[in-house]
Amino acid sequence: MKILITGGTSGIGLSFVKFFHLEHDITVVCRNQDKGEQLKGFYNIKVLYVDLSDYNQIMECFYKLDTDFDILINNAGMSATRKTVDFKNRKINKCLMVNLIAPYLFTEYMCKNKSLKKVISVNSITHWVGELPTIDDSVNNCYSNSKFGLMALHENWNKKYPETKFISINPGYVDTGIWNPNASYENIHYYLRKVFSLKPDDSISVFRGALNYEGDEPIYLSVNKNSELFLYLANKFSYKFMLANDFLGKLFLYSKVAEVNTKYSESIKEDNVKKVVDFCNNLIN
């Protein structure tokens, strides 16, 4: 298979490259040129350098892309931030740009290619507590809202592009460093989560499940749906109960088989799907 993955120089993207570069023809889209060149030295891959928070760079990238990819993996992401980027003469939260708008642009562009068989997007349990994204999203809600929006886009794309399979995955709480810039290193909760978090290579079970899935319905693959349900309930009471999800995810992971969970957040209904699509279209057009 010919695969394009965004963000493959660290975290679970790097694990994907390590485990699958011999089985597939992989092109990595990344921002860091030093890491990209180092990656090419170890693995037989192609690399395109694109800052996914920069709209112009994304559009320029499309002129360099091959047209016959089989699979797109929207993997690149960033944690909540106060930083903004310029987007068509307006300010937009950088997290929202990388986590939602960039996948929207890549998916819409590549779905015009009739050879594209699958789109796999890395989502998060936090989509359960997310809401409709807005241009004014704050550091407190931009991450969960971006994941809510991405899940809604998958619902839309499944109807819009029936010839392509759409799969969302939740790899669990993985220690990739994505949250480090916002971490409180004096907080005991931070240290406990470091102990109980999954490692990037543990994400391979959900990636393999997504690559092998041949059903017709859009699905949501979670590292373990039991721990996911626990976190959903815990979030109703305290965000800090995410620690329990980390522990349960690690405990149940050793089956090494990703579980299918077709239940998304109840808020991802048709009217909200349309609102997310309109939000993205209005930003771009």
mmCIF file of C-alpha atoms in Angstrom:
data_model
loop_
_atom_site.group_PDB
_atom_site.id
_atom_site.type_symbol
_atom_site.label_atom_id
_atom_site.label_comp_id
_atom_site.label_asym_id
_atom_site.label_seq_id
_atom_site.Cartn_x
_atom_site.Cartn_y
_atom_site.Cartn_z
ATOM 1 C CA MET A 1 0.000 0.000 0.000
ATOM 2 C CA LYS A 2 1.074 3.569 -0.652
ATOM 3 C CA ILE A 3 0.542 5.590 2.540
ATOM 4 C CA LEU A 4 0.788 9.291 3.397
ATOM 5 C CA ILE A 5 1.083 10.034 7.126
ATOM 6 C CA THR A 6 1.287 13.473 8.701
ATOM 7 C CA GLY A 7 3.632 13.780 11.662
ATOM 8 C CA GLY A 8 5.917 10.761 11.489
ATOM 9 C CA THR A 9 9.102 11.916 13.198
ATOM 10 C CA SER A 10 8.065 11.332 16.813
ATOM 11 C CA GLY A 11 5.451 9.690 18.996
ATOM 12 C CA ILE A 12 2.996 7.220 17.520
ATOM 13 C CA GLY A 13 3.725 8.427 13.984
ATOM 14 C CA LEU A 14 7.345 7.366 14.367
ATOM 15 C CA SER A 15 6.204 4.011 15.753
ATOM 16 C CA PHE A 16 4.016 3.560 12.677
ATOM 17 C CA VAL A 17 6.995 4.201 10.403
ATOM 18 C CA LYS A 18 9.203 1.793 12.379
ATOM 19 C CA PHE A 19 6.695 -1.049 12.274
ATOM 20 C CA PHE A 20 5.300 -0.669 8.755
ATOM 21 C CA HIS A 21 8.000 0.827 6.516
ATOM 22 C CA LEU A 22 8.951 -2.603 5.145
ATOM 23 C CA GLU A 23 5.339 -3.533 4.391
ATOM 24 C CA HIS A 24 4.229 -0.286 2.748
ATOM 25 C CA ASP A 25 5.478 2.624 0.639
ATOM 26 C CA ILE A 26 5.338 5.471 3.180
ATOM 27 C CA THR A 27 5.553 9.236 2.685
ATOM 28 C CA VAL A 28 5.860 11.333 5.856
ATOM 29 C CA VAL A 29 4.688 14.941 6.073
ATOM 30 C CA CYS A 30 6.569 16.723 8.863
ATOM 31 C CA ARG A 31 7.796 20.149 9.932
ATOM 32 C CA ASN A 32 11.228 19.421 11.413
ATOM 33 C CA GLN A 33 13.806 18.995 8.647
ATOM 34 C CA ASP A 34 16.554 17.665 10.932
ATOM 35 C CA LYS A 35 14.281 14.917 12.249
ATOM 36 C CA GLY A 36 13.028 14.187 8.745
ATOM 37 C CA GLU A 37 16.520 13.705 7.331
ATOM 38 C CA GLN A 38 17.429 11.509 10.287
ATOM 39 C CA LEU A 39 14.316 9.431 9.658
ATOM 40 C CA LYS A 40 15.251 8.901 6.020
ATOM 41 C CA GLY A 41 18.634 7.639 7.161
ATOM 42 C CA PHE A 42 17.030 4.783 9.095
ATOM 43 C CA TYR A 43 13.993 3.886 7.011
ATOM 44 C CA ASN A 44 13.099 3.575 3.345
ATOM 45 C CA ILE A 45 10.590 6.416 3.217
ATOM 46 C CA LYS A 46 9.915 9.718 1.492
ATOM 47 C CA VAL A 47 9.586 12.988 3.415
ATOM 48 C CA LEU A 48 7.789 16.243 2.625
ATOM 49 C CA TYR A 49 8.484 19.270 4.836
ATOM 50 C CA VAL A 50 5.324 21.186 5.694
ATOM 51 C CA ASP A 51 4.318 23.296 8.693
ATOM 52 C CA LEU A 52 0.728 22.164 9.250
ATOM 53 C CA SER A 53 -0.089 25.406 11.056
ATOM 54 C CA ASP A 54 0.655 27.325 7.838
ATOM 55 C CA TYR A 55 -2.190 27.318 5.303
ATOM 56 C CA ASN A 56 0.022 28.433 2.418
ATOM 57 C CA GLN A 57 2.561 25.664 3.025
ATOM 58 C CA ILE A 58 -0.210 23.074 3.046
ATOM 59 C CA MET A 59 -1.581 24.277 -0.274
ATOM 60 C CA GLU A 60 1.909 24.344 -1.807
ATOM 61 C CA CYS A 61 2.469 20.798 -0.580
ATOM 62 C CA PHE A 62 -0.387 19.528 -2.735
ATOM 63 C CA TYR A 63 1.557 20.402 -5.876
ATOM 64 C CA LYS A 64 4.342 18.057 -4.731
ATOM 65 C CA LEU A 65 2.169 15.098 -3.756
ATOM 66 C CA ASP A 66 1.804 11.957 -5.806
ATOM 67 C CA THR A 67 -1.740 11.257 -6.927
ATOM 68 C CA ASP A 68 -2.042 7.537 -6.282
ATOM 69 C CA PHE A 69 -1.994 7.084 -2.500
ATOM 70 C CA ASP A 70 -4.053 4.227 -1.078
ATOM 71 C CA ILE A 71 -4.240 5.477 2.519
ATOM 72 C CA LEU A 72 -4.113 8.871 4.249
ATOM 73 C CA ILE A 73 -3.304 8.929 7.974
ATOM 74 C CA ASN A 74 -4.106 12.211 9.735
ATOM 75 C CA ASN A 75 -1.745 11.681 12.653
ATOM 76 C CA ALA A 76 -0.065 15.043 13.327
ATOM 77 C CA GLY A 77 -1.429 16.902 16.318
ATOM 78 C CA MET A 78 -0.561 19.283 19.095
ATOM 79 C CA SER A 79 -1.782 19.956 22.607
ATOM 80 C CA ALA A 80 -3.829 22.888 23.809
ATOM 81 C CA THR A 81 -2.035 26.196 23.401
ATOM 82 C CA ARG A 82 -2.556 29.933 23.670
ATOM 83 C CA LYS A 83 -0.649 30.465 20.427
ATOM 84 C CA THR A 84 -2.462 31.697 17.340
ATOM 85 C CA VAL A 85 -1.553 31.672 13.662
ATOM 86 C CA ASP A 86 -2.529 33.982 10.823
ATOM 87 C CA PHE A 87 -5.136 32.382 8.614
ATOM 88 C CA LYS A 88 -6.514 34.453 5.751
ATOM 89 C CA ASN A 89 -6.279 37.765 7.616
ATOM 90 C CA ARG A 90 -7.645 36.426 10.896
ATOM 91 C CA LYS A 91 -6.251 34.785 14.009
ATOM 92 C CA ILE A 92 -7.002 31.138 14.743
ATOM 93 C CA ASN A 93 -5.787 28.950 17.593
ATOM 94 C CA LYS A 94 -2.749 26.973 16.427
ATOM 95 C CA CYS A 95 -4.057 23.751 17.989
ATOM 96 C CA LEU A 96 -7.289 24.058 16.007
ATOM 97 C CA MET A 97 -5.346 24.683 12.801
ATOM 98 C CA VAL A 98 -3.099 21.622 13.183
ATOM 99 C CA ASN A 99 -5.682 19.223 14.629
ATOM 100 C CA LEU A 100 -8.746 20.118 12.562
ATOM 101 C CA ILE A 101 -8.165 22.413 9.596
ATOM 102 C CA ALA A 102 -5.040 20.634 8.309
ATOM 103 C CA PRO A 103 -6.745 17.185 8.299
ATOM 104 C CA TYR A 104 -9.748 18.794 6.603
ATOM 105 C CA LEU A 105 -7.560 20.213 3.827
ATOM 106 C CA PHE A 106 -5.580 17.008 3.285
ATOM 107 C CA THR A 107 -8.653 14.776 3.294
ATOM 108 C CA GLU A 108 -10.700 16.939 0.948
ATOM 109 C CA TYR A 109 -7.782 17.208 -1.462
ATOM 110 C CA MET A 110 -6.857 13.523 -1.447
ATOM 111 C CA CYS A 111 -10.414 12.186 -1.605
ATOM 112 C CA LYS A 112 -10.598 13.620 -5.101
ATOM 113 C CA ASN A 113 -8.106 10.897 -5.964
ATOM 114 C CA LYS A 114 -10.139 7.807 -6.820
ATOM 115 C CA SER A 115 -7.349 5.462 -5.708
ATOM 116 C CA LEU A 116 -7.673 6.517 -2.036
ATOM 117 C CA LYS A 117 -9.092 3.533 -0.143
ATOM 118 C CA LYS A 118 -8.889 4.658 3.500
ATOM 119 C CA VAL A 119 -8.591 7.720 5.678
ATOM 120 C CA ILE A 120 -7.398 7.012 9.227
ATOM 121 C CA SER A 121 -7.455 9.884 11.716
ATOM 122 C CA VAL A 122 -5.943 9.860 15.191
ATOM 123 C CA ASN A 123 -8.651 11.068 17.536
ATOM 124 C CA SER A 124 -8.954 11.131 21.308
ATOM 125 C CA ILE A 125 -11.241 10.210 24.171
ATOM 126 C CA THR A 126 -11.540 13.963 24.722
ATOM 127 C CA HIS A 127 -13.938 14.220 21.776
ATOM 128 C CA TRP A 128 -16.549 13.064 24.315
ATOM 129 C CA VAL A 129 -16.187 16.334 26.222
ATOM 130 C CA GLY A 130 -15.609 18.533 23.169
ATOM 131 C CA GLU A 131 -18.062 20.983 21.640
ATOM 132 C CA LEU A 132 -18.468 22.790 18.352
ATOM 133 C CA PRO A 133 -15.138 24.479 17.476
ATOM 134 C CA THR A 134 -15.043 28.251 17.112
ATOM 135 C CA ILE A 135 -12.416 30.700 15.949
ATOM 136 C CA ASP A 136 -12.231 32.014 19.526
ATOM 137 C CA ASP A 137 -11.524 28.641 21.180
ATOM 138 C CA SER A 138 -9.384 29.082 24.284
ATOM 139 C CA VAL A 139 -6.548 27.019 25.697
ATOM 140 C CA ASN A 140 -9.095 25.266 27.918
ATOM 141 C CA ASN A 141 -11.180 23.776 25.135
ATOM 142 C CA CYS A 142 -9.325 23.984 21.819
ATOM 143 C CA TYR A 143 -7.918 20.423 21.974
ATOM 144 C CA SER A 144 -11.158 18.616 22.836
ATOM 145 C CA ASN A 145 -13.117 20.789 20.402
ATOM 146 C CA SER A 146 -10.675 20.016 17.601
ATOM 147 C CA LYS A 147 -11.120 16.278 18.214
ATOM 148 C CA PHE A 148 -14.905 16.652 18.390
ATOM 149 C CA GLY A 149 -14.739 18.484 15.073
ATOM 150 C CA LEU A 150 -12.553 15.831 13.458
ATOM 151 C CA MET A 151 -14.967 13.081 14.508
ATOM 152 C CA ALA A 152 -17.834 15.073 13.013
ATOM 153 C CA LEU A 153 -15.904 15.498 9.763
ATOM 154 C CA HIS A 154 -15.496 11.726 9.542
ATOM 155 C CA GLU A 155 -19.274 11.365 9.733
ATOM 156 C CA ASN A 156 -19.608 13.854 6.891
ATOM 157 C CA TRP A 157 -16.894 12.317 4.715
ATOM 158 C CA ASN A 158 -18.339 8.834 5.054
ATOM 159 C CA LYS A 159 -21.470 10.034 3.260
ATOM 160 C CA LYS A 160 -19.700 12.383 0.875
ATOM 161 C CA TYR A 161 -17.064 9.879 -0.304
ATOM 162 C CA PRO A 162 -18.688 6.407 -0.103
ATOM 163 C CA GLU A 163 -15.864 4.803 -2.080
ATOM 164 C CA THR A 164 -13.410 5.539 0.764
ATOM 165 C CA LYS A 165 -13.397 3.952 4.245
ATOM 166 C CA PHE A 166 -13.108 6.351 7.194
ATOM 167 C CA ILE A 167 -11.646 5.146 10.479
ATOM 168 C CA SER A 168 -11.016 7.100 13.684
ATOM 169 C CA ILE A 169 -8.614 5.691 16.253
ATOM 170 C CA ASN A 170 -7.929 6.414 19.904
ATOM 171 C CA PRO A 171 -4.494 5.057 20.885
ATOM 172 C CA GLY A 172 -5.052 5.837 24.578
ATOM 173 C CA TYR A 173 -2.973 8.188 26.701
ATOM 174 C CA VAL A 174 0.439 7.750 25.099
ATOM 175 C CA ASP A 175 3.582 9.368 26.488
ATOM 176 C CA THR A 176 4.610 11.185 23.310
ATOM 177 C CA GLY A 177 5.551 14.484 24.956
ATOM 178 C CA ILE A 178 2.604 16.268 23.329
ATOM 179 C CA TRP A 179 1.403 17.588 26.695
ATOM 180 C CA ASN A 180 4.819 18.451 28.128
ATOM 181 C CA PRO A 181 4.756 22.170 27.227
ATOM 182 C CA ASN A 182 1.625 22.562 29.365
ATOM 183 C CA ALA A 183 2.531 20.116 32.130
ATOM 184 C CA SER A 184 2.968 21.071 35.750
ATOM 185 C CA TYR A 185 6.118 19.208 36.685
ATOM 186 C CA GLU A 186 5.511 19.780 40.393
ATOM 187 C CA ASN A 187 2.111 18.123 40.159
ATOM 188 C CA ILE A 188 2.084 14.555 41.509
ATOM 189 C CA HIS A 189 -0.676 13.786 39.022
ATOM 190 C CA TYR A 190 1.755 14.499 36.187
ATOM 191 C CA TYR A 191 4.299 12.012 37.554
ATOM 192 C CA LEU A 192 1.679 9.335 38.114
ATOM 193 C CA ARG A 193 0.493 9.675 34.540
ATOM 194 C CA LYS A 194 4.061 9.302 33.312
ATOM 195 C CA VAL A 195 4.179 5.976 35.152
ATOM 196 C CA PHE A 196 0.856 4.649 33.896
ATOM 197 C CA SER A 197 0.879 6.056 30.367
ATOM 198 C CA LEU A 198 1.253 3.860 27.318
ATOM 199 C CA LYS A 199 4.354 3.933 25.133
ATOM 200 C CA PRO A 200 4.227 4.986 21.464
ATOM 201 C CA ASP A 201 4.862 1.437 20.226
ATOM 202 C CA ASP A 202 1.716 0.321 22.088
ATOM 203 C CA SER A 203 -0.308 2.216 19.480
ATOM 204 C CA ILE A 204 0.501 -0.347 16.809
ATOM 205 C CA SER A 205 -2.512 -2.497 17.738
ATOM 206 C CA VAL A 206 -4.977 0.234 16.765
ATOM 207 C CA PHE A 207 -3.012 1.139 13.636
ATOM 208 C CA ARG A 208 -2.949 -2.491 12.528
ATOM 209 C CA GLY A 209 -6.649 -2.838 13.274
ATOM 210 C CA ALA A 210 -7.371 0.212 11.114
ATOM 211 C CA LEU A 211 -5.175 -0.997 8.250
ATOM 212 C CA ASN A 212 -6.852 -4.413 8.283
ATOM 213 C CA TYR A 213 -10.447 -3.215 8.620
ATOM 214 C CA GLU A 214 -12.505 -4.045 5.535
ATOM 215 C CA GLY A 215 -16.055 -3.312 6.727
ATOM 216 C CA ASP A 216 -18.378 -0.792 5.129
ATOM 217 C CA GLU A 217 -19.308 1.257 8.203
ATOM 218 C CA PRO A 218 -17.244 4.145 9.598
ATOM 219 C CA ILE A 219 -15.713 2.917 12.830
ATOM 220 C CA TYR A 220 -13.944 4.153 15.914
ATOM 221 C CA LEU A 221 -11.070 1.960 17.099
ATOM 222 C CA SER A 222 -10.060 2.396 20.723
ATOM 223 C CA VAL A 223 -7.116 0.828 22.502
ATOM 224 C CA ASN A 224 -9.706 -0.535 24.914
ATOM 225 C CA LYS A 225 -13.363 0.379 24.928
ATOM 226 C CA ASN A 226 -13.785 -0.625 28.577
ATOM 227 C CA SER A 227 -11.251 1.936 29.772
ATOM 228 C CA GLU A 228 -12.754 4.442 27.351
ATOM 229 C CA LEU A 229 -16.194 4.023 28.874
ATOM 230 C CA PHE A 230 -14.692 4.420 32.338
ATOM 231 C CA LEU A 231 -13.077 7.686 31.346
ATOM 232 C CA TYR A 232 -16.282 8.955 29.782
ATOM 233 C CA LEU A 233 -18.058 8.402 33.115
ATOM 234 C CA ALA A 234 -15.141 9.776 35.122
ATOM 235 C CA ASN A 235 -15.078 12.944 33.032
ATOM 236 C CA LYS A 236 -18.572 13.667 34.252
ATOM 237 C CA PHE A 237 -17.097 14.128 37.724
ATOM 238 C CA SER A 238 -13.444 15.100 37.469
ATOM 239 C CA TYR A 239 -10.945 15.544 34.668
ATOM 240 C CA LYS A 240 -8.236 14.171 36.944
ATOM 241 C CA PHE A 241 -9.830 10.747 36.744
ATOM 242 C CA MET A 242 -8.003 10.412 33.429
ATOM 243 C CA LEU A 243 -5.348 8.736 35.567
ATOM 244 C CA ALA A 244 -7.721 5.798 36.014
ATOM 245 C CA ASN A 245 -8.061 5.527 32.238
ATOM 246 C CA ASP A 246 -4.286 5.455 31.850
ATOM 247 C CA PHE A 247 -4.033 2.572 34.304
ATOM 248 C CA LEU A 248 -6.920 0.598 32.798
ATOM 249 C CA GLY A 249 -5.656 1.192 29.275
ATOM 250 C CA LYS A 250 -2.264 -0.198 30.216
ATOM 251 C CA LEU A 251 -3.791 -3.108 32.110
ATOM 252 C CA PHE A 252 -6.054 -4.221 29.278
ATOM 253 C CA LEU A 253 -3.688 -3.463 26.409
ATOM 254 C CA TYR A 254 -1.837 -6.737 26.529
ATOM 255 C CA SER A 255 -4.482 -8.472 24.431
ATOM 256 C CA LYS A 256 -2.775 -6.493 21.621
ATOM 257 C CA VAL A 257 -6.081 -6.359 19.760
ATOM 258 C CA ALA A 258 -7.821 -3.064 19.178
ATOM 259 C CA GLU A 259 -11.524 -3.133 19.912
ATOM 260 C CA VAL A 260 -14.236 -1.757 17.678
ATOM 261 C CA ASN A 261 -16.382 0.852 19.335
ATOM 262 C CA THR A 262 -18.947 2.382 17.011
ATOM 263 C CA LYS A 263 -20.279 4.707 19.702
ATOM 264 C CA TYR A 264 -19.160 8.288 19.305
ATOM 265 C CA SER A 265 -20.173 11.175 21.509
ATOM 266 C CA GLU A 266 -23.945 11.641 21.471
ATOM 267 C CA SER A 267 -23.343 15.276 20.507
ATOM 268 C CA ILE A 268 -22.066 14.277 17.074
ATOM 269 C CA LYS A 269 -25.443 14.415 15.390
ATOM 270 C CA GLU A 270 -26.361 15.492 11.896
ATOM 271 C CA ASP A 271 -26.965 19.145 12.766
ATOM 272 C CA ASN A 272 -23.612 19.430 14.555
ATOM 273 C CA VAL A 273 -21.832 17.633 11.715
ATOM 274 C CA LYS A 274 -23.176 20.257 9.326
ATOM 275 C CA LYS A 275 -22.081 23.061 11.650
ATOM 276 C CA VAL A 276 -18.511 21.720 11.790
ATOM 277 C CA VAL A 277 -18.383 21.382 7.997
ATOM 278 C CA ASP A 278 -19.724 24.924 7.607
ATOM 279 C CA PHE A 279 -17.152 26.193 10.132
ATOM 280 C CA CYS A 280 -14.280 24.692 8.115
ATOM 281 C CA ASN A 281 -15.680 25.830 4.773
ATOM 282 C CA ASN A 282 -16.256 29.372 5.992
ATOM 283 C CA LEU A 283 -12.681 29.620 7.269
ATOM 284 C CA ILE A 284 -11.212 28.441 4.000
ATOM 285 C CA ASN A 285 -13.512 30.157 1.491
#
